[in-house]
């Protein structure tokens, strides 16, 4: 369903990129760089038609459309940030708190009463953050997952994303799309000790602790709520994006109950559906590779990785991680 980095499925005619581990463009045979299944998918009788591949230009155009459709994002006056210390490359790993004040001076919490925010926030306390401890999913938590998916699919942003993916023959119906989103984001797999202890949603949005370090945790709402409770301590930032409206991008260092995050990144001020939709797009279009996007005329990239040790459905992969790259 998504384009695996070592396969030509859905990638026939895709432009050459040095980042790809194998290639599916017309000249790859001459360069002996084709993926092993190139002939099967892209030959004269292949399974994948070139119009179903998602081009770099389409990603740039669609990401601008999704950026424009983020009607629930924070307005400039809704958030006041205090970024304080800009950390150099030699400072991010030394665990020094160089910012005495919190990152967030204020957030207009009326945002959190919007349906997608409210349903998103309800999901955040459903997880054991330590890897190796099995997640027990209650009937209520399953209802909360369904409710969140229902709310995001009501937005123009997610409807635009679905129409695009349907046009690329990735999904036949909105119901099929929603069911796959539920599996790829909320399906459980094991990061440690064989326990079903993790999911893409937990890792990316709620955060985990693995081997004494913060793992994942790329969401601004989660950060704000935990900082307000006093359990997250902001240390410094290593990147502040060029945007003068929201969403912005921040690279940051922080601790969570004493566990450290050396290289973190987050969209600031976006709606839950924006982040969820953009990461889903990049996972489906460029898993395991940099996904180059444009927001408000500024270029940026999102990196996703599939979980390779287990699958669902007919060999589909769960999301292992997704994050915005801060440069």
Coordinates of N, CA, C and O in Angstrom, one line a residue, residues 87 89 91-95 213-214 236 238 251-255 259-265:
X87 N 21.1 26.5 21.3 CA 22.2 25.5 21.6 C 23.0 25.3 20.3 O 22.5 25.0 19.2
X89 N 25.9 22.8 18.2 CA 26.0 21.4 18.0 C 26.7 20.7 19.1 O 26.4 19.5 19.5
X91 N 26.6 21.5 22.2 CA 25.9 21.7 23.5 C 24.6 20.8 23.7 O 24.2 20.6 24.8
X92 N 24.1 20.2 22.6 CA 22.8 19.5 22.7 C 22.9 18.2 23.5 O 22.0 17.8 24.1
X93 N 24.1 17.7 23.5 CA 24.3 16.4 24.2 C 24.7 16.5 25.7 O 24.9 15.5 26.4
X94 N 25.0 17.7 26.2 CA 25.6 17.8 27.5 C 24.6 17.9 28.7 O 25.0 18.0 29.8
X95 N 23.3 17.9 28.4 CA 22.3 17.8 29.4 C 22.3 19.0 30.3 O 22.0 18.9 31.5
X213 N 16.3 6.9 28.0 CA 16.2 8.2 27.2 C 14.8 8.3 26.7 O 14.1 7.4 26.5
X214 N 14.4 9.6 26.4 CA 13.1 9.9 25.8 C 13.2 9.4 24.3 O 14.2 9.8 23.6
X236 N 16.8 23.9 25.9 CA 17.3 24.8 24.9 C 16.7 24.4 23.6 O 16.0 23.4 23.5
X238 N 17.7 24.1 19.3 CA 18.8 24.1 18.3 C 18.4 24.5 16.9 O 19.2 24.6 16.0
X251 N 13.5 22.8 16.8 CA 14.3 21.7 17.3 C 14.7 22.0 18.8 O 15.0 23.1 19.1
X252 N 14.5 21.0 19.7 CA 14.6 21.3 21.1 C 15.2 20.2 21.9 O 15.2 19.0 21.5
X253 N 15.7 20.6 23.1 CA 16.3 19.7 24.1 C 15.5 19.8 25.3 O 15.2 21.0 25.7
X254 N 15.2 18.7 26.0 CA 14.4 18.8 27.2 C 14.5 17.5 28.0 O 15.1 16.5 27.5
X255 N 14.0 17.5 29.2 CA 14.0 16.3 30.1 C 12.5 16.1 30.5 O 11.7 17.0 30.6
X259 N 14.4 12.0 32.3 CA 14.9 11.3 31.1 C 15.1 12.4 30.0 O 14.2 13.3 29.8
X260 N 16.2 12.3 29.3 CA 16.7 13.4 28.4 C 16.3 13.1 27.0 O 16.4 12.0 26.5
X261 N 16.0 14.2 26.3 CA 15.8 14.2 24.8 C 16.8 15.1 24.2 O 16.7 16.3 24.3
X262 N 17.8 14.5 23.5 CA 18.9 15.3 23.0 C 18.6 16.0 21.7 O 18.9 17.2 21.5
X263 N 17.9 15.3 20.8 CA 17.5 15.9 19.5 C 16.0 15.7 19.3 O 15.6 14.6 18.9
X264 N 15.3 16.7 19.7 CA 13.8 16.6 19.5 C 13.4 17.6 18.4 O 14.1 18.5 18.1
X265 N 12.2 17.4 17.9 CA 11.7 18.4 16.9 C 10.2 18.3 17.0 O 9.6 17.2 17.3

